[in-house]
Coordinates of N, CA, C and O and ligand atoms in Angstrom, one line a residue:
X9 N 0.9 -1.2 0.0 CA 0.0 0.0 0.0 C 0.9 1.2 0.0 O 1.8 1.3 0.8
X10 N 0.6 2.2 -0.9 CA 1.4 3.4 -1.0 C 1.2 4.2 0.3 O 0.3 4.1 1.0
X11 N 2.3 5.0 0.5 CA 2.2 5.9 1.7 C 1.1 6.9 1.6 O 0.7 7.3 0.5
X12 N 0.7 7.4 2.7 CA -0.4 8.5 2.7 C 0.2 9.8 2.1 O 1.3 10.2 2.5
X13 N -0.6 10.4 1.3 CA -0.2 11.7 0.8 C -1.0 12.8 1.5 O -2.0 12.5 2.3
X14 N -0.7 14.0 1.2 CA -1.4 15.1 1.8 C -2.9 15.0 1.4 O -3.8 15.4 2.2
X15 N -3.2 14.5 0.2 CA -4.6 14.4 -0.2 C -5.3 13.3 0.5 O -6.5 13.5 0.8
X16 N -4.6 12.2 0.9 CA -5.3 11.2 1.7 C -5.7 11.8 3.0 O -6.8 11.5 3.6
X17 N -4.8 12.7 3.6 CA -5.1 13.3 4.9 C -6.2 14.3 4.8 O -7.0 14.5 5.7
X18 N -6.3 15.1 3.7 CA -7.4 16.0 3.5 C -8.7 15.2 3.4 O -9.7 15.5 4.0
X19 N -8.7 14.1 2.6 CA -9.9 13.3 2.4 C -10.4 12.7 3.7 O -11.6 12.6 3.9
X20 N -9.4 12.4 4.6 CA -9.7 11.8 5.9 C -10.2 12.8 6.8 O -10.7 12.5 8.0
X21 N -10.1 14.1 6.5 CA -10.5 15.2 7.4 C -9.5 15.5 8.4 O -9.8 16.3 9.3
X22 N -8.2 15.0 8.3 CA -7.2 15.3 9.2 C -6.6 16.7 9.0 O -6.0 17.3 9.9
X23 N -6.7 17.2 7.8 CA -6.1 18.5 7.4 C -7.3 19.3 6.7 O -8.0 18.7 5.9
X24 N -7.5 20.5 7.2 CA -8.6 21.3 6.6 C -8.3 21.7 5.1 O -7.2 21.8 4.7
X25 N -9.4 21.8 4.4 CA -9.3 22.3 3.0 C -10.5 23.2 2.7 O -11.5 23.1 3.4
X26 N -10.3 24.1 1.8 CA -11.4 25.1 1.4 C -12.2 24.4 0.3 O -11.9 24.5 -0.9
X27 N -13.1 23.6 0.7 CA -13.9 22.7 -0.2 C -14.9 23.5 -1.0 O -15.6 24.4 -0.5
X28 N -14.9 23.3 -2.3 CA -15.9 24.0 -3.2 C -17.0 23.0 -3.6 O -18.1 23.4 -4.1
X29 N -16.7 21.7 -3.6 CA -17.7 20.7 -4.1 C -17.3 19.3 -3.5 O -16.2 19.0 -3.4
X30 N -18.4 18.6 -3.1 CA -18.1 17.2 -2.7 C -19.3 16.3 -3.1 O -20.5 16.7 -3.0
X31 N -19.0 15.1 -3.5 CA -20.1 14.1 -3.7 C -19.5 12.8 -3.3 O -18.4 12.7 -2.7
X32 N -20.1 11.7 -3.6 CA -19.6 10.4 -3.0 C -18.3 9.9 -3.7 O -17.6 9.1 -3.2
X33 N -18.0 10.5 -4.9 CA -16.8 10.1 -5.6 C -15.7 11.0 -5.6 O -14.5 10.6 -5.8
X34 N -15.9 12.3 -5.4 CA -14.8 13.3 -5.4 C -14.9 14.4 -4.3 O -16.0 14.6 -3.8
X35 N -13.7 15.0 -4.0 CA -13.7 16.2 -3.2 C -12.9 17.2 -4.0 O -11.9 16.9 -4.6
X36 N -13.5 18.4 -4.1 CA -12.8 19.5 -4.8 C -12.6 20.7 -3.9 O -13.5 21.1 -3.1
X37 N -11.3 21.1 -3.8 CA -11.0 22.2 -2.9 C -9.9 23.1 -3.5 O -9.3 22.8 -4.5
X38 N -9.8 24.4 -3.0 CA -8.9 25.3 -3.5 C -7.5 25.0 -3.3 O -7.1 24.5 -2.1
X39 N -6.6 25.2 -4.3 CA -5.2 24.9 -4.1 C -4.6 25.9 -3.1 O -4.9 27.1 -3.1
X40 N -3.7 25.4 -2.3 CA -3.1 26.2 -1.2 C -2.1 27.2 -1.8 O -1.8 28.3 -1.2
X41 N -1.7 27.0 -3.0 CA -0.7 27.9 -3.7 C -1.2 28.2 -5.1 O -0.7 27.7 -6.1
X42 N -2.3 29.0 -5.2 CA -3.1 29.2 -6.4 C -2.2 29.8 -7.5 O -1.5 30.8 -7.3
X43 N -2.3 29.3 -8.7 CA -1.6 29.8 -9.9 C -2.5 30.7 -10.8 O -2.1 31.1 -11.9
X44 N -3.7 30.9 -10.4 CA -4.7 31.7 -11.1 C -5.8 32.1 -10.1 O -5.8 31.5 -9.0
X45 N -6.6 33.1 -10.4 CA -7.6 33.6 -9.5 C -8.5 32.4 -9.0 O -8.9 32.4 -7.8
X46 N -8.8 31.5 -9.9 CA -9.5 30.3 -9.5 C -8.6 29.1 -9.8 O -8.2 28.9 -10.9
X47 N -8.3 28.4 -8.7 CA -7.4 27.2 -8.9 C -7.9 26.2 -7.9 O -7.7 26.2 -6.7
X48 N -8.6 25.2 -8.5 CA -9.3 24.2 -7.7 C -8.7 22.8 -8.1 O -8.4 22.5 -9.2
X49 N -8.5 22.0 -7.1 CA -8.1 20.6 -7.3 C -9.3 19.6 -7.1 O -10.0 19.8 -6.1
X50 N -9.4 18.7 -8.1 CA -10.5 17.7 -8.0 C -9.8 16.4 -7.7 O -9.0 15.9 -8.5
X51 N -10.1 15.8 -6.6 CA -9.5 14.6 -6.1 C -10.5 13.4 -6.0 O -11.5 13.6 -5.3
X52 N -10.3 12.3 -6.7 CA -11.2 11.2 -6.5 C -11.1 10.6 -5.1 O -10.0 10.5 -4.6
X53 N -12.2 10.1 -4.6 CA -12.1 9.5 -3.2 C -11.5 8.1 -3.3 O -10.9 7.6 -2.3
X54 N -11.6 7.4 -4.5 CA -10.9 6.2 -4.7 C -9.5 6.5 -5.0 O -9.2 7.2 -6.0
X55 N -8.5 6.0 -4.3 CA -7.1 6.4 -4.5 C -6.6 5.8 -5.8 O -6.6 4.6 -6.0
X56 N -6.1 6.7 -6.6 CA -5.3 6.4 -7.8 C -4.1 7.2 -7.8 O -4.2 8.4 -7.5
X57 N -2.9 6.6 -8.0 CA -1.7 7.4 -7.8 C -1.5 8.4 -9.0 O -1.1 9.6 -8.8
X58 N -1.6 7.9 -10.2 CA -1.2 8.7 -11.3 C -2.3 8.5 -12.5 O -2.9 7.5 -12.6
X59 N -2.3 9.5 -13.3 CA -3.0 9.4 -14.6 C -2.7 8.1 -15.3 O -3.6 7.5 -15.9
X60 N -1.4 7.8 -15.3 CA -0.9 6.5 -16.0 C -1.6 5.3 -15.4 O -1.6 4.2 -16.1
X61 N -2.2 5.3 -14.2 CA -2.9 4.2 -13.6 C -4.3 4.1 -14.0 O -5.0 3.2 -13.5
X62 N -4.8 5.0 -14.8 CA -6.3 5.0 -15.1 C -6.8 3.8 -15.8 O -8.0 3.5 -15.7
X63 N -5.9 3.1 -16.5 CA -6.3 1.9 -17.1 C -6.9 0.9 -16.2 O -7.6 0.0 -16.5
X64 N -6.5 1.0 -14.9 CA -7.1 0.1 -13.9 C -8.5 0.4 -13.5 O -9.2 -0.4 -12.8
X65 N -9.0 1.6 -13.9 CA -10.4 2.0 -13.5 C -11.3 1.7 -14.6 O -10.9 1.6 -15.8
X66 N -12.6 1.6 -14.3 CA -13.6 1.3 -15.4 C -13.8 2.6 -16.2 O -13.6 3.7 -15.7
X67 N -14.3 2.3 -17.4 CA -14.6 3.5 -18.3 C -15.7 4.3 -17.6 O -15.7 5.6 -17.7
X68 N -16.6 3.7 -16.9 CA -17.7 4.5 -16.3 C -17.1 5.4 -15.2 O -17.5 6.6 -15.1
X69 N -16.2 4.9 -14.4 CA -15.6 5.7 -13.3 C -14.8 6.8 -13.9 O -14.9 8.0 -13.5
X70 N -14.0 6.5 -15.0 CA -13.2 7.6 -15.6 C -14.2 8.7 -16.2 O -14.0 9.9 -16.1
X71 N -15.2 8.2 -16.9 CA -16.2 9.1 -17.5 C -16.8 10.0 -16.4 O -17.0 11.2 -16.6
X72 N -17.2 9.4 -15.3 CA -17.8 10.2 -14.2 C -16.9 11.2 -13.7 O -17.3 12.3 -13.4
X73 N -15.6 10.8 -13.5 CA -14.6 11.7 -13.0 C -14.5 13.0 -13.9 O -14.6 14.1 -13.4
X74 N -14.4 12.7 -15.2 CA -14.2 13.9 -16.1 C -15.5 14.7 -16.2 O -15.4 15.9 -16.3
X75 N -16.6 14.0 -16.2 CA -17.8 14.8 -16.3 C -18.0 15.6 -15.0 O -18.5 16.8 -15.1
X76 N -17.6 15.1 -13.9 CA -17.7 15.9 -12.6 C -16.7 17.1 -12.7 O -17.1 18.2 -12.2
X77 N -15.5 16.9 -13.2 CA -14.6 18.0 -13.3 C -15.2 19.1 -14.2 O -15.2 20.3 -13.8
X78 N -15.8 18.7 -15.3 CA -16.5 19.7 -16.2 C -17.6 20.4 -15.4 O -17.7 21.7 -15.5
X79 N -18.4 19.7 -14.6 CA -19.5 20.3 -13.9 C -19.0 21.3 -12.9 O -19.5 22.4 -12.7
X80 N -17.9 20.9 -12.2 CA -17.4 21.8 -11.1 C -16.9 23.1 -11.8 O -17.1 24.2 -11.3
X81 N -16.2 23.0 -12.9 CA -15.7 24.2 -13.6 C -16.9 25.1 -13.9 O -16.9 26.3 -13.8
X82 N -18.0 24.5 -14.3 CA -19.2 25.3 -14.6 C -19.8 26.0 -13.3 O -20.1 27.1 -13.3
X83 N -19.8 25.2 -12.2 CA -20.2 25.7 -10.9 C -19.3 26.9 -10.4 O -19.8 27.8 -9.8
X84 N -18.1 26.9 -10.8 CA -17.1 27.9 -10.5 C -17.3 29.2 -11.4 O -16.6 30.2 -11.2
X85 N -18.2 29.1 -12.3 CA -18.5 30.2 -13.2 C -17.5 30.4 -14.3 O -17.4 31.5 -14.9
X86 N -16.9 29.3 -14.7 CA -15.8 29.5 -15.7 C -16.2 29.2 -17.1 O -15.4 29.3 -18.0
X87 N -17.4 28.8 -17.3 CA -17.8 28.3 -18.7 C -17.7 29.4 -19.7 O -17.3 29.2 -20.9
X88 N -18.1 30.6 -19.3 CA -18.2 31.7 -20.3 C -16.8 32.1 -20.9 O -16.6 32.1 -22.1
X89 N -15.9 32.3 -20.0 CA -14.5 32.8 -20.4 C -13.6 31.7 -20.6 O -12.5 31.9 -21.2
X90 N -13.9 30.5 -20.1 CA -13.0 29.4 -20.4 C -12.0 29.1 -19.2 O -11.9 29.9 -18.3
X91 N -11.3 28.1 -19.3 CA -10.4 27.6 -18.2 C -9.5 26.5 -18.7 O -9.6 26.1 -19.9
X92 N -8.6 26.1 -17.9 CA -7.7 25.0 -18.3 C -7.9 23.8 -17.2 O -7.9 24.1 -16.0
X93 N -7.9 22.6 -17.7 CA -7.8 21.4 -16.8 C -6.4 20.8 -17.0 O -6.0 20.5 -18.2
X94 N -5.7 20.6 -16.0 CA -4.3 20.1 -16.0 C -4.2 18.8 -15.1 O -4.7 18.9 -14.0
X95 N -3.6 17.8 -15.6 CA -3.3 16.6 -14.8 C -1.8 16.4 -15.0 O -1.3 16.0 -16.1
X96 N -1.0 16.6 -14.0 CA 0.4 16.4 -14.0 C 0.7 14.9 -13.7 O 0.1 14.3 -12.8
X97 N 1.6 14.3 -14.5 CA 1.8 12.8 -14.3 C 3.3 12.6 -14.2 O 4.1 12.8 -15.2
X98 N 3.7 12.1 -13.0 CA 5.1 11.6 -12.9 C 6.1 12.8 -12.8 O 5.8 13.9 -12.8
X99 N 7.4 12.4 -12.8 CA 8.5 13.3 -12.6 C 8.6 14.4 -13.7 O 8.6 15.6 -13.3
X100 N 8.6 14.0 -14.9 CA 8.7 15.0 -16.0 C 7.4 15.9 -16.1 O 7.5 17.0 -16.5
X101 N 6.3 15.4 -15.6 CA 5.1 16.1 -15.6 C 5.0 17.0 -14.4 O 4.0 17.7 -14.2
X102 N 6.0 17.0 -13.5 CA 6.0 17.8 -12.3 C 4.9 17.5 -11.3 O 4.3 18.3 -10.7
X103 N 4.5 16.2 -11.3 CA 3.5 15.8 -10.3 C 4.2 15.8 -8.9 O 5.2 15.0 -8.7
X104 N 3.7 16.6 -8.0 CA 4.3 16.6 -6.7 C 3.5 15.9 -5.6 O 4.1 15.5 -4.6
X105 N 2.3 15.6 -5.8 CA 1.5 14.8 -4.9 C 1.1 13.5 -5.6 O 0.4 13.5 -6.7
X106 N 1.5 12.4 -5.1 CA 1.3 11.1 -5.8 C -0.1 10.5 -5.5 O -0.3 9.5 -4.9
X107 N -1.1 11.4 -5.9 CA -2.5 11.0 -5.8 C -3.2 11.7 -6.9 O -3.2 13.0 -6.9
X108 N -3.8 11.0 -7.8 CA -4.4 11.6 -9.0 C -5.3 12.8 -8.6 O -6.1 12.7 -7.7
X109 N -5.1 13.9 -9.3 CA -5.9 15.1 -9.2 C -5.9 15.9 -10.4 O -4.9 16.0 -11.1
X110 N -7.1 16.5 -10.7 CA -7.2 17.5 -11.8 C -7.1 18.9 -11.3 O -7.8 19.2 -10.3
X111 N -6.3 19.7 -11.9 CA -6.3 21.1 -11.6 C -7.3 21.8 -12.5 O -7.3 21.6 -13.7
X112 N -8.2 22.7 -11.9 CA -9.0 23.6 -12.8 C -8.5 25.0 -12.5 O -8.4 25.5 -11.4
X113 N -8.0 25.6 -13.6 CA -7.4 26.9 -13.5 C -8.2 27.9 -14.4 O -8.5 27.6 -15.5
X114 N -8.5 29.0 -13.8 CA -9.3 30.0 -14.6 C -9.3 31.4 -13.9 O -8.7 31.6 -12.8
X115 N -10.1 32.3 -14.5 CA -10.2 33.6 -13.9 C -9.2 34.6 -14.5 O -9.2 35.8 -14.1
X116 N -8.3 34.1 -15.4 CA -7.4 35.0 -16.1 C -7.1 34.3 -17.4 O -7.2 33.1 -17.6
X117 N -6.5 35.1 -18.4 CA -6.0 34.5 -19.6 C -4.8 33.7 -19.3 O -3.9 34.2 -18.6
X118 N -4.7 32.5 -19.7 CA -3.5 31.6 -19.4 C -2.6 31.5 -20.6 O -3.1 31.4 -21.7
X119 N -1.3 31.5 -20.4 CA -0.4 31.4 -21.5 C -0.2 30.0 -22.0 O -0.5 29.0 -21.2
X120 N 0.3 29.8 -23.1 CA 0.6 28.5 -23.7 C 1.8 28.7 -24.6 O 1.9 29.7 -25.3
X121 N 2.8 27.8 -24.7 CA 2.8 26.5 -24.0 C 3.2 26.6 -22.6 O 3.9 27.6 -22.2
X122 N 3.0 25.5 -21.8 CA 3.5 25.5 -20.4 C 5.0 25.3 -20.5 O 5.5 24.9 -21.5
X123 N 5.7 25.6 -19.4 CA 7.1 25.5 -19.4 C 7.6 24.1 -19.3 O 6.8 23.2 -19.1
Ligands
LIG212 P1 0.8 18.5 -8.6 O1 2.1 19.3 -8.6 O2 1.0 17.2 -7.9 O3 0.1 18.4 -9.9 O4 -0.2 19.4 -7.7 C1 -0.2 19.4 -6.3 C2 -0.9 20.6 -5.9 O5 -1.3 20.4 -4.5 C3 0.0 21.9 -5.9 O6 -0.6 22.8 -6.8 C4 0.0 22.3 -4.5 O7 0.0 23.7 -4.3 C5 -1.2 21.7 -3.9 N1 -1.2 21.4 -2.5 C6 -0.1 20.8 -1.8 N2 -0.4 20.7 -0.5 C7 -1.6 21.2 -0.3 C8 -2.5 21.3 0.8 O8 -2.1 20.9 1.9 N3 -3.7 21.9 0.6 C9 -4.1 22.3 -0.6 N4 -5.3 22.9 -0.6 N5 -3.3 22.2 -1.7 C10 -2.1 21.6 -1.6

């Protein structure tokens, strides 16, 4: 069993988070070090370490996760002006927390390409 990450501890309620949405499958909360006026992390309650591990999950679970990310972005008021969804994977992807999460970034124009 992989070690506990900061997100395991947030999901367990051991560490507080600024929650913006919760259902039986995900918890979404504001990033502690926001890179945009709106920067929310969507974390599945079922532990998956990396995007690369998604092949172990069912298509229905993966579909629900992404449709929930889309819904949360809408709830955050980002549909009109747009936003970015980012999933960092592994060392080169600069993943710092080994627990799958989607970043929703919005509220300003975002540059491209990423560094
Ligand atoms: P990654 O680099 O793994 O894609 O993203 C991890 C994100 O988690 C970072 O943007 C970082 O700021 C955020 N983060 C790390 N620790 C905490 C925490 O304790 N609370 C919250 N809300 N965000 C955190």
